[in-house]
Each structure stands twice: as structure tokens, then as C-alpha cells.
mmCIF file of C-alpha atoms in Angstrom:
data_model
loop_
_atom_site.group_PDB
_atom_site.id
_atom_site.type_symbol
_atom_site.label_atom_id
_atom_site.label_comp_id
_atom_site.label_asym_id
_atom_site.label_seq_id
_atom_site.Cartn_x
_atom_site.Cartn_y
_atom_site.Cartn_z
ATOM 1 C CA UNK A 10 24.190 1.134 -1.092
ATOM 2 C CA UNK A 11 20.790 -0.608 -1.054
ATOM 3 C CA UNK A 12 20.403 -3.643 0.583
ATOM 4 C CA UNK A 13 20.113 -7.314 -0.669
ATOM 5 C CA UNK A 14 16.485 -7.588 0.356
ATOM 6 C CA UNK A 15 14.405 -5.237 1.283
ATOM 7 C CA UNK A 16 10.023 -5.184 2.650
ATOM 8 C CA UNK A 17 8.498 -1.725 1.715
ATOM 9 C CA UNK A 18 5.269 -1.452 4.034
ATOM 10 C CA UNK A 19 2.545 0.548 3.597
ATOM 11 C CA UNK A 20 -0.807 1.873 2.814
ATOM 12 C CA UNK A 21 -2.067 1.277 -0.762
ATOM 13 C CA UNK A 22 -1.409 4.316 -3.184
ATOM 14 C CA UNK A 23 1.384 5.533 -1.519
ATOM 15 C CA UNK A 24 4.475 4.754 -4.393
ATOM 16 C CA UNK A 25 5.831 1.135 -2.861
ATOM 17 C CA UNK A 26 5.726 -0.104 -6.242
ATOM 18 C CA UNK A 27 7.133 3.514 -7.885
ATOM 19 C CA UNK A 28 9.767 3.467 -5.110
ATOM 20 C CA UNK A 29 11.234 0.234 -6.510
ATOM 21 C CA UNK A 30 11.211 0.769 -9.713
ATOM 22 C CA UNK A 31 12.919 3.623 -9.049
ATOM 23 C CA UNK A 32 15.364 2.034 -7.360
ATOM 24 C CA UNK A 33 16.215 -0.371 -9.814
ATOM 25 C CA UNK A 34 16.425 2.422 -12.380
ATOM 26 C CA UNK A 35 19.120 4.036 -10.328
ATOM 27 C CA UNK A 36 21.048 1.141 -9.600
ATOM 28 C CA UNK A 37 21.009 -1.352 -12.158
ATOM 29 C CA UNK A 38 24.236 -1.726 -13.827
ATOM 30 C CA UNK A 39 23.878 -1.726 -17.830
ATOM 31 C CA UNK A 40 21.611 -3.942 -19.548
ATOM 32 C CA UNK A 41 20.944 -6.245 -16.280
ATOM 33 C CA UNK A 42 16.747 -6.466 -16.001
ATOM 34 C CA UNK A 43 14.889 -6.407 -13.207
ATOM 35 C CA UNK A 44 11.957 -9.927 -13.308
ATOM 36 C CA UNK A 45 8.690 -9.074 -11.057
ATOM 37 C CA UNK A 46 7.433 -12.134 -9.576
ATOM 38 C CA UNK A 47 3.687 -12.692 -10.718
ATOM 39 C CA UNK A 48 1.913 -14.190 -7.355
ATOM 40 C CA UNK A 49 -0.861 -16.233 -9.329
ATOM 41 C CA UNK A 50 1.389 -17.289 -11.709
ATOM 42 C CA UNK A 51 3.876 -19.021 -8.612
ATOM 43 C CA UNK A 52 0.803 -19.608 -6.998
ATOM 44 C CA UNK A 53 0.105 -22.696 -9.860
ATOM 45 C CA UNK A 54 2.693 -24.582 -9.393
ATOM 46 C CA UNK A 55 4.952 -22.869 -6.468
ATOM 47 C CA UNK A 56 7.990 -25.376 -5.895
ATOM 48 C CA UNK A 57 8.877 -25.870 -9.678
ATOM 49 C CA UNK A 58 7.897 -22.002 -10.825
ATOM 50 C CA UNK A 59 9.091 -20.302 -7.957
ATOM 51 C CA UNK A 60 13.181 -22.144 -8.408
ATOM 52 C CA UNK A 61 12.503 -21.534 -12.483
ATOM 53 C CA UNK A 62 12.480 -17.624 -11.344
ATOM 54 C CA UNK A 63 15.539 -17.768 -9.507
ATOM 55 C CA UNK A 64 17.307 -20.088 -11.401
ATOM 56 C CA UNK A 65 16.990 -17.624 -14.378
ATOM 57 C CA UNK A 66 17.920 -15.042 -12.344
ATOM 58 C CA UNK A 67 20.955 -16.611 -11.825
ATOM 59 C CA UNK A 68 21.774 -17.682 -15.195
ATOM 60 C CA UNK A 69 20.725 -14.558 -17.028
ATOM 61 C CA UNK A 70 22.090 -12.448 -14.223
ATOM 62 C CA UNK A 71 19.190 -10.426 -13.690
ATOM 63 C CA UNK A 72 20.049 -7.697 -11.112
ATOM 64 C CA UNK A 73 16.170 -6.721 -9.454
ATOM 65 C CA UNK A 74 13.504 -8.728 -8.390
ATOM 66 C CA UNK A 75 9.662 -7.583 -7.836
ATOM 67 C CA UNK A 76 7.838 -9.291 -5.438
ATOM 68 C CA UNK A 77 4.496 -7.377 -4.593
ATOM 69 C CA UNK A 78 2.197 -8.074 -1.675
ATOM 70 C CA UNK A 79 4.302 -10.711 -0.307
ATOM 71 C CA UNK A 80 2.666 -11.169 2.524
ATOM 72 C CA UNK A 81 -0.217 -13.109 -0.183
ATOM 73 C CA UNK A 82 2.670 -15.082 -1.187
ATOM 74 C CA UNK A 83 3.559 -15.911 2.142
ATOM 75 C CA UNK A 84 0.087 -16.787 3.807
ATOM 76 C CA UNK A 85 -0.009 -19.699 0.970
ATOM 77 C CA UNK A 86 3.416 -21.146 0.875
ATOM 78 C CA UNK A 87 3.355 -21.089 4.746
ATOM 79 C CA UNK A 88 0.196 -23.087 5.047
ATOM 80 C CA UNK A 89 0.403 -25.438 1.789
ATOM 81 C CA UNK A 90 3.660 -25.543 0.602
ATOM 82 C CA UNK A 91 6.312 -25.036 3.791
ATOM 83 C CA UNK A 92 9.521 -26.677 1.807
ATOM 84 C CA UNK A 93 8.661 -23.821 -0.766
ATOM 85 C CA UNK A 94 8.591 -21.394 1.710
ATOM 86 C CA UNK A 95 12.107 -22.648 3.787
ATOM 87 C CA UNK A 96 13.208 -21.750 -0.362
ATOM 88 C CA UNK A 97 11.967 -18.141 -0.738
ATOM 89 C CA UNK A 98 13.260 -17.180 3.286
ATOM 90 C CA UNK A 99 16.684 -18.784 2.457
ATOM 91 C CA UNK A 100 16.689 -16.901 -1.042
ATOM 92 C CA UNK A 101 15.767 -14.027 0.821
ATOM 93 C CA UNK A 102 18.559 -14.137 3.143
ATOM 94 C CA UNK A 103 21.384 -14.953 0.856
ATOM 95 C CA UNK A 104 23.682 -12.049 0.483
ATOM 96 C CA UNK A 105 24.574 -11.373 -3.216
ATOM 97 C CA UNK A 106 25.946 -7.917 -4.203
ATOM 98 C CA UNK A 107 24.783 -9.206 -7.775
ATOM 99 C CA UNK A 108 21.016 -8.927 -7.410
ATOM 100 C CA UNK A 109 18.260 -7.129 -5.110
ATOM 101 C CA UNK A 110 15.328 -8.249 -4.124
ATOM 102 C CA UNK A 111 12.501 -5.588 -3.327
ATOM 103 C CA UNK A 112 8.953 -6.803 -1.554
ATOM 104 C CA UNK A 113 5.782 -4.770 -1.280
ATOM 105 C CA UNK A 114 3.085 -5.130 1.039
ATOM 106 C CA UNK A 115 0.214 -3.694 2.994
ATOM 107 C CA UNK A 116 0.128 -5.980 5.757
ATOM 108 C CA UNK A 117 3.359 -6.215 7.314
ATOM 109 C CA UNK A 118 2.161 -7.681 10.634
ATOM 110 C CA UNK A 119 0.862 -10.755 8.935
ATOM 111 C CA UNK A 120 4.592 -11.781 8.128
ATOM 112 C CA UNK A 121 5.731 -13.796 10.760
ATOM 113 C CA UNK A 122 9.120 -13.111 12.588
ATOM 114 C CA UNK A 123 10.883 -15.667 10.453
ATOM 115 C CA UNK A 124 9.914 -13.722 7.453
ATOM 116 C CA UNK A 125 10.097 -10.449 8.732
ATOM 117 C CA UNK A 126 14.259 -11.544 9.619
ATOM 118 C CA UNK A 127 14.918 -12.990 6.476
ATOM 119 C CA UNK A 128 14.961 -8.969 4.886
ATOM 120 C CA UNK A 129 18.022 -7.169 5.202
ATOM 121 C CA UNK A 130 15.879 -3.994 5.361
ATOM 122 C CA UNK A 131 12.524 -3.148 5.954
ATOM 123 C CA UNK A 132 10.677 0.667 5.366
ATOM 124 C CA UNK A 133 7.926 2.431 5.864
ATOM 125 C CA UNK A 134 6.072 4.139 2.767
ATOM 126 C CA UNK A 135 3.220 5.901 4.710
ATOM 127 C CA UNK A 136 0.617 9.251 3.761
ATOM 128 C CA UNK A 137 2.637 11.834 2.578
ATOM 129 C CA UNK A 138 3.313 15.124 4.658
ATOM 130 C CA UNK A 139 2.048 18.756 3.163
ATOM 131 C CA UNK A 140 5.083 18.759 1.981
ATOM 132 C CA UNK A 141 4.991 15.459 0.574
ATOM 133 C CA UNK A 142 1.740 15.814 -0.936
ATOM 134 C CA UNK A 143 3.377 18.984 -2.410
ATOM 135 C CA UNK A 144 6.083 17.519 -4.283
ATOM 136 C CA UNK A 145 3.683 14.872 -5.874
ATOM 137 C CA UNK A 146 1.387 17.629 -6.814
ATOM 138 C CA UNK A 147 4.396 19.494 -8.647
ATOM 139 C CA UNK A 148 6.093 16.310 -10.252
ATOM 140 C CA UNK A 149 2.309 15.286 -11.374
ATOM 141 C CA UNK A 150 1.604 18.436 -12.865
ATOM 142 C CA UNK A 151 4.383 19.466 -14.607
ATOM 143 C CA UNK A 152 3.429 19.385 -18.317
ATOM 144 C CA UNK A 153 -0.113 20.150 -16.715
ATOM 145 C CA UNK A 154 -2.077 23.542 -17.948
ATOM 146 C CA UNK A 155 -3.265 24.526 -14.447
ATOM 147 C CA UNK A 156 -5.449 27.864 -14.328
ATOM 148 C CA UNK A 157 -4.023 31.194 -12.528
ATOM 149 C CA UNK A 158 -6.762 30.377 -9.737
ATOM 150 C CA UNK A 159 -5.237 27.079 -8.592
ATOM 151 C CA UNK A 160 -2.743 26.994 -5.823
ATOM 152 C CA UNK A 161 -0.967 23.629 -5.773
ATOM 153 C CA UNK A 162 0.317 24.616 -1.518
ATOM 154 C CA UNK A 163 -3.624 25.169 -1.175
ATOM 155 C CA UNK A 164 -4.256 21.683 -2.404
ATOM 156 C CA UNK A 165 -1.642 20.004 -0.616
ATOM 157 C CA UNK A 166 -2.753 21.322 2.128
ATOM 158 C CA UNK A 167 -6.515 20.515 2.019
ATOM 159 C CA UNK A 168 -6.085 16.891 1.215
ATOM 160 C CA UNK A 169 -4.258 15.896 4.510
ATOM 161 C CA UNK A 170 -4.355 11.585 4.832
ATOM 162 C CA UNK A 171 -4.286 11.761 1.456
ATOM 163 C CA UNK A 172 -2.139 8.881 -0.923
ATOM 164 C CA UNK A 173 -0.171 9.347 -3.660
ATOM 165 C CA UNK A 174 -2.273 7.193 -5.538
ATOM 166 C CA UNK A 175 -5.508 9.034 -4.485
ATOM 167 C CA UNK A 176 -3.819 12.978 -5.600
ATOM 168 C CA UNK A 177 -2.950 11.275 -9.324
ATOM 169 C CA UNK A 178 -6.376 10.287 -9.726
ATOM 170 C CA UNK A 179 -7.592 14.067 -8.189
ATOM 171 C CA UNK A 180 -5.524 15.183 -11.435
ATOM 172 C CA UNK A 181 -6.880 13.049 -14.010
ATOM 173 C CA UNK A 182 -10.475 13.120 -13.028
ATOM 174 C CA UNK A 183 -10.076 17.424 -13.275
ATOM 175 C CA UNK A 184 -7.772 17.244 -16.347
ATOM 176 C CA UNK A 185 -10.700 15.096 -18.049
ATOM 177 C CA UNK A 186 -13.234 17.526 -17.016
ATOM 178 C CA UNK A 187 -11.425 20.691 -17.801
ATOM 179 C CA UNK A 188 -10.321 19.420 -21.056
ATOM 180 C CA UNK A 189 -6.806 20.007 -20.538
ATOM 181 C CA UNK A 190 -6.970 22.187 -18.656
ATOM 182 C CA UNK A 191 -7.513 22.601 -14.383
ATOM 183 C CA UNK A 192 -9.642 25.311 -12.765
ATOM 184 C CA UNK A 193 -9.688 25.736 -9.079
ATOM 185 C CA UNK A 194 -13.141 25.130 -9.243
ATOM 186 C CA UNK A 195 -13.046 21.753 -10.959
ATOM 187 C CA UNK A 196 -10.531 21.205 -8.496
ATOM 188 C CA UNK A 197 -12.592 21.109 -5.619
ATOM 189 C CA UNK A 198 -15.818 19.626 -7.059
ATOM 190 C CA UNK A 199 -13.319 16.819 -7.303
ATOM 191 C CA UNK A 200 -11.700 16.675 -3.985
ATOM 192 C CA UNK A 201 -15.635 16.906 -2.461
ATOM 193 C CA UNK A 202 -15.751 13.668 -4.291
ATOM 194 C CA UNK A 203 -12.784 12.099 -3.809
ATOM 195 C CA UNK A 204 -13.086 13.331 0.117
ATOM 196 C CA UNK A 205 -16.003 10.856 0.684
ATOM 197 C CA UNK A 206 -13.628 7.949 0.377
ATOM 198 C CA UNK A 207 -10.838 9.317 3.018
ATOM 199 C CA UNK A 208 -12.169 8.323 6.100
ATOM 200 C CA UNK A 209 -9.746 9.952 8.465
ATOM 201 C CA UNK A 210 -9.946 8.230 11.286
ATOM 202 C CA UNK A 211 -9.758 4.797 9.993
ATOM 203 C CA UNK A 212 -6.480 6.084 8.376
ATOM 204 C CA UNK A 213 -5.197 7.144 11.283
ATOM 205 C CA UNK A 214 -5.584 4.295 13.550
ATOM 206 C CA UNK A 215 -3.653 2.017 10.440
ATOM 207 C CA UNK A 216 -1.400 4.811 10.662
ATOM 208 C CA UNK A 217 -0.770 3.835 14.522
ATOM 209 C CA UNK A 218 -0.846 0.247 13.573
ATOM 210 C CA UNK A 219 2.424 0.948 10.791
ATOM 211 C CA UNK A 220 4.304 3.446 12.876
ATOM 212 C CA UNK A 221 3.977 0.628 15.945
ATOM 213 C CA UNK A 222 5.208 -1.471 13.815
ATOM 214 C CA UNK A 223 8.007 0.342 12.971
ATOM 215 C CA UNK A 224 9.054 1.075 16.254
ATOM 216 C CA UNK A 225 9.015 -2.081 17.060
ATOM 217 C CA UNK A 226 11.060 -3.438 13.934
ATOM 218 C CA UNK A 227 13.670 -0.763 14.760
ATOM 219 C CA UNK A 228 16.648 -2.964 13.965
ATOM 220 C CA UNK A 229 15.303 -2.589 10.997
ATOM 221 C CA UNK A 230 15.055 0.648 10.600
ATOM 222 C CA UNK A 231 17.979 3.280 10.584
ATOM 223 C CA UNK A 232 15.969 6.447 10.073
ATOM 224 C CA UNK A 233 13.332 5.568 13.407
ATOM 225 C CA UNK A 234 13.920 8.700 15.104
ATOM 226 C CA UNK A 235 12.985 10.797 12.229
ATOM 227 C CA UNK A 236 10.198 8.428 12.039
ATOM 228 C CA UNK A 237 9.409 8.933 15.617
ATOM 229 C CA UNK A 238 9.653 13.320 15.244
ATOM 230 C CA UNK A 239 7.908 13.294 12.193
ATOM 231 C CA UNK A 240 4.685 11.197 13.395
ATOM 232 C CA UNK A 241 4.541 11.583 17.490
ATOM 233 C CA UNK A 242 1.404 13.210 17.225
ATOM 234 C CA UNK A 243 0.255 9.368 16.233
ATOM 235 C CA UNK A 244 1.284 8.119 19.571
ATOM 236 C CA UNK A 245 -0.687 10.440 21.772
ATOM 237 C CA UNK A 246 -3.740 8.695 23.606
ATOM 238 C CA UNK A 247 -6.179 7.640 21.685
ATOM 239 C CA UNK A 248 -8.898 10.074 22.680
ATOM 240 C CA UNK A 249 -6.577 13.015 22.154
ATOM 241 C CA UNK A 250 -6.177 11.417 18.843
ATOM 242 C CA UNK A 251 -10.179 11.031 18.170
ATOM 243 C CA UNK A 252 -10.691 14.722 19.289
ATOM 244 C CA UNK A 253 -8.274 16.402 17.198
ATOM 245 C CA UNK A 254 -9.777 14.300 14.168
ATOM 246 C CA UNK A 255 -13.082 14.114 12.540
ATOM 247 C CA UNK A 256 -15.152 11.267 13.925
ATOM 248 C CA UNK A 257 -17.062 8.994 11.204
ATOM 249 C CA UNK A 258 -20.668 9.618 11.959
ATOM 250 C CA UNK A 259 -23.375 6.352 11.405
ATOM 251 C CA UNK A 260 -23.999 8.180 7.606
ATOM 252 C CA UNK A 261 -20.114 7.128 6.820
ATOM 253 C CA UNK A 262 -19.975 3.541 8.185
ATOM 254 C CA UNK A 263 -23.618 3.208 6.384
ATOM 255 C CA UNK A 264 -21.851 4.647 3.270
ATOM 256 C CA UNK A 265 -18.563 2.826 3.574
ATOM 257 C CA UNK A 266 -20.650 -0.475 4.282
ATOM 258 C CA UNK A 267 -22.338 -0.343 0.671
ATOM 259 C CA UNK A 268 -19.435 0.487 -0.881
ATOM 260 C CA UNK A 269 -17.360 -2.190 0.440
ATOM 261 C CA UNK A 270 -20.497 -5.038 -0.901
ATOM 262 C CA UNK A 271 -20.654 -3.387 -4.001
ATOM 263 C CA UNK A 272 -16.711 -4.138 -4.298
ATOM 264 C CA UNK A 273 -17.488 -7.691 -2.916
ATOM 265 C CA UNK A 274 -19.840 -8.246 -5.501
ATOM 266 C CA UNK A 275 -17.847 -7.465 -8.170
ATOM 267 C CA UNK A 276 -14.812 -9.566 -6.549
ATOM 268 C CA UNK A 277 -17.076 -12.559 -6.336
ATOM 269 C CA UNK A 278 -18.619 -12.196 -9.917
ATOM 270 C CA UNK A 279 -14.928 -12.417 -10.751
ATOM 271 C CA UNK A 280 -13.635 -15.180 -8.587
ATOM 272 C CA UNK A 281 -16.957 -17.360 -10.414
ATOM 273 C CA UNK A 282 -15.648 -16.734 -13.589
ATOM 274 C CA UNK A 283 -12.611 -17.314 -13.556
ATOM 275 C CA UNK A 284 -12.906 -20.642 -12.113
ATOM 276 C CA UNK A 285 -9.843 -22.433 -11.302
ATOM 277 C CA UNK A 286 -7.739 -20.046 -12.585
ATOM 278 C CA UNK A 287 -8.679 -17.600 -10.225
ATOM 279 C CA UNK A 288 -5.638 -15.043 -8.892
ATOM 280 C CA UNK A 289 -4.843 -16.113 -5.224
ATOM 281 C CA UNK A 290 -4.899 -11.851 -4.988
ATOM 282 C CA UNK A 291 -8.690 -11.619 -5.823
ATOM 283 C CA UNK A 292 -9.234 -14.607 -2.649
ATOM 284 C CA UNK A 293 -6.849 -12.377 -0.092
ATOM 285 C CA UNK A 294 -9.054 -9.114 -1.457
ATOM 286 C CA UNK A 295 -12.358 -11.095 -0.632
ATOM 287 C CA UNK A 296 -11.069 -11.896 2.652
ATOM 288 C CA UNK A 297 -10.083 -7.980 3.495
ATOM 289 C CA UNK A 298 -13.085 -6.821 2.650
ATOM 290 C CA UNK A 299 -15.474 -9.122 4.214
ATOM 291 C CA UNK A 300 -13.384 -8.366 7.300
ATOM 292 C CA UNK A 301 -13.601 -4.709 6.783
ATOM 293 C CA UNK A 302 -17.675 -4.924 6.517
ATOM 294 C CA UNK A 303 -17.706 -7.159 10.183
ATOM 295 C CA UNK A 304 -15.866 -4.376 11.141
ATOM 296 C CA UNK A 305 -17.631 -1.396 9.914
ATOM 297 C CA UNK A 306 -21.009 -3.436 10.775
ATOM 298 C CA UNK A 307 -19.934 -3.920 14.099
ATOM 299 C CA UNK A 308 -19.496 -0.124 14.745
ATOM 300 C CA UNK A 309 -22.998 0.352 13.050
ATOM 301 C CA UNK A 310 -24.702 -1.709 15.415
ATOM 302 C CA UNK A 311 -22.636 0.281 18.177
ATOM 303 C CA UNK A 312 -24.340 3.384 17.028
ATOM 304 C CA UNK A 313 -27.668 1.607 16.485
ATOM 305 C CA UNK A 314 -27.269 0.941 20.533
ATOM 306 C CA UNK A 315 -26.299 4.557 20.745
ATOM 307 C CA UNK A 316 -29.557 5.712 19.994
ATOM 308 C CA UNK A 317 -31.773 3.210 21.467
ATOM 309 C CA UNK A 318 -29.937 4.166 24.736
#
């Protein structure tokens, strides 16, 4: 039986979002909907629109509610609206066997412990295993005409720290070119491309950050020792870790660091046009990636001091 409320953590393009809708689809009794709770539409007018949503819910007796990247949500209630925010925790903790409430979010360690305890369950949704990244593979290329040279256990297993998200997109991009259908060689002319935008190591160090996390939320968390087998490699020391992996060279931060302001630019562009209408999620984006580029700029000037030395 699912839970009341449940927080699904974890990296973007890894199915949070196709987890709960598939959840609701299993569990949703009759014609009950499920309501998805648009952030920049609370965002306008928060106390009035976020009790409209729940007061329907209640009236209409909608059975699922959508809340993605809560932790957006969160951040602004908690700083500018904090009766509004006492609402969504309590609504969060209220037990009702007649509704479910499913969050998303890639930043669970921005939720403070108040909001973290007002789930009844919170789960990981990290990179798929080979065998993970197998299954999508299969389920996304099912009514797919895939050449006698391409070997979906081959794939799966080249494409290691690879999302969901990211192996979708690896289909489309060589079912365009192909022209219905998928060559081995179109295949990897488009992993070479998509590879440039994996950088390992960054993935796994976030990977540390959400299995830490997990550990730590344990309570939480009823399947933590498969958690714990399945990703222990991720808690060896840190140079083991950096050995075993490839190392991002000064060419990739320089690489990453462009593509990140080109992004920004874009965002920005955006954020001007859309004046005061602007979705809160395009301001929390901003903020991300000007924090990734201090990042990624101070490791450049680490190898800049590299080679002076």
C-alpha cells in the first residue's frame, strides 16, 4: 500500500515524474483524477491558490496529487510566506487513505528537517544499473526497427552514469537519423555525442551526496540495505573513487563552463521577457547554474595553478 505522502529524490532524467504517474495509474480507484500542482501558478498568489487546490481536492475527491521540485516550492513559502508553509507541512502530514500526495525533487538536502518529517515516505530514484539501463532500452524500443548489428546489452553497458532521460533521447536522436530505423553505427556516433555531456565524476560525487542522504534518512527508507549492497562501491574513499573513474581534464571544465553560460543566457533572455510573470522555476535554474559555473571556474583556476606550478 503506498503511502499518504511520499518525496521521490533524485537526479534529473531518471523517471521521478514517470514513477508517479505510474503510481497513480495503478492505484487510483475509478474515475478519481490525480491534480499536479503548477509551482508558478501557487507561486502568484500562494495562501489563497495553494487552499483552492486542496479544497478541490477535497470536494471533488481527487485521489493523487503532483507536486514537482518541491524543494522550489519550499525555499519560497519558507522565506516569504511561513503561515503558507505551516499549511502545505500540515497537509502533508495528514493521514487520509482517500488521497496521495507524491513530491519530486533534485535537491533533497535543501528541505529542512521539518519538511523532510512531514512525508510519510521518502525514495531514492538514482542512475540506473546495466540492468536498469537494460530494461529502459527494451521498454523504449519495443515498436523500434533496430538493425541485426545493434546489441541493446552492448549499449546498456557502454552508457554507465547514464539517465533514463538521457538513453530516450540516445533513441530519438538515432531513430531521426536512421529514418526509422537504428544501425549500430548511428548508434554510437550518437552516444560519442551524447557522452560529452556525462561527466562521470561530477555524477558520482552527487551520487555520494544522494546515497548519504539516504543513509542518513533511513527511517525513511525500508529498502536501505539493498540500497547500501547495491551502491557500496560509492562509499569507498574518495581517491579510490577518483582512480577507478575518469578524471575531467581542464578541456571538460573549459567545455562544461561554456555550456553552462550559453544555458544562462538563454535563462536570462527568458526571465527579461517574461517580466513579472516570470516562473519562480526559471529564478531557482539561474541560481543552479551560476553556482555550477563558480564551481566549475573554481576547479579551472585550480588547474590554471597546476601548470604554473
Amino acid at each position: 500500500m503506498i503511502a499518504a505522502s511520499n518525496l521521490l529524490y533524485g537526479p534529473q532524467g531518471c523517471g521521478k515524474t514517470l514513477l508517479a504517474s505510474a503510481v497513480f495509474n495503478e492505484t487510483q480507484q475509478s474515475e478519481r483524477s490525480v491534480v499536479s500542482i503548477d509551482t508558478s501558478d501557487i507561486l502568484e498568489n500562494p495562501q489563497e491558490n495553494l487552499r483552492r487546490v486542496f479544497d478541490a481536492v477535497e470536494r471533488f475527491q481527487i485521489f493523487g496529487i503532483l507536486i514537482e521540485d518541491i524543494d522550489g516550492l519550499f525555499g519560497n513559502l519558507r522565506n516569504h510566506h511561513p503561515a503558507t508553509h505551516h499549511y502545505l507541512l500540515k497537509q502533508l502530514k495528514h493521514t487520509n487513505n482517500n488521497r496521495v500526495i507524491i513530491a519530486t525533487t533534485r535537491n533533497p538536502e535543501t528541505l529542512t528537517p521539518d519538511e523532510l518529517e512531514a512525508f510519510s515516505a521518502i525514495l531514492p530514484i538514482l542512475y540506473p544499473d546495466k540492468n536498469g539501463r537494460l530494461d529502459i532500452l527494451r521498454v523504449i524500443t519495443k515498436d523500434v526497427q533496430l538493425d541485426l548489428s545493434v546489441s541493446l546489452e552492448s549499449i546498456a553497458d557502454i552508457t554507465e552514469w547514464w539517465s533514463g532521460g538521457e538513453l530516450k533521447e540516445l533513441i530519438d536522436r538515432s531513430l531521426y537519423i536512421g529514418q526509422g530505423v537504428i544501425d549500430f553505427q548511428t548508434l554510437s556516433d550518437q552516444i560519442n555525442l551524447l557522452q560529452q555531456t556525462v561527466i562521470v565524476k561530477r555524477r558520482v560525487k552527487r551520487m555520494q551526496e544522494f546515497l548519504a542522504f539516504t543513509l542518513e534518512k533511513s527511517t525513511h527508507q525500508p529498502s536501505i540495505s539493498e540500497m547500501q549492497t547495491k551502491f557500496s562501491y560509492l562509499l569507498d574513499d574518495k581517491k579510490t573513487i577518483e582512480k577507478s573513474m575518469p578524471v575531467m581534464d581542464k578541456a571538460d571544465i573549459e567545455r562544461l563552463i561554456k555550456q553552462n553560460q550559453r544555458r544562462l543566457v538563454k535563462l536570462k533572455e527568458q526571465k527579461a521577457l517574461s517580466g513579472m510573470s516570470v516562473d519562480p522555476r526559471v529564478i531557482i535554474e539561474i541560481e543552479d547554474i551560476e553556482k555550477e559555473i563558480e564551481k566549475l571556474q573554481a576547479d579551472l583556476e585550480i588547474f590554471k595553478a597546476r601548470d604554473v606550478g
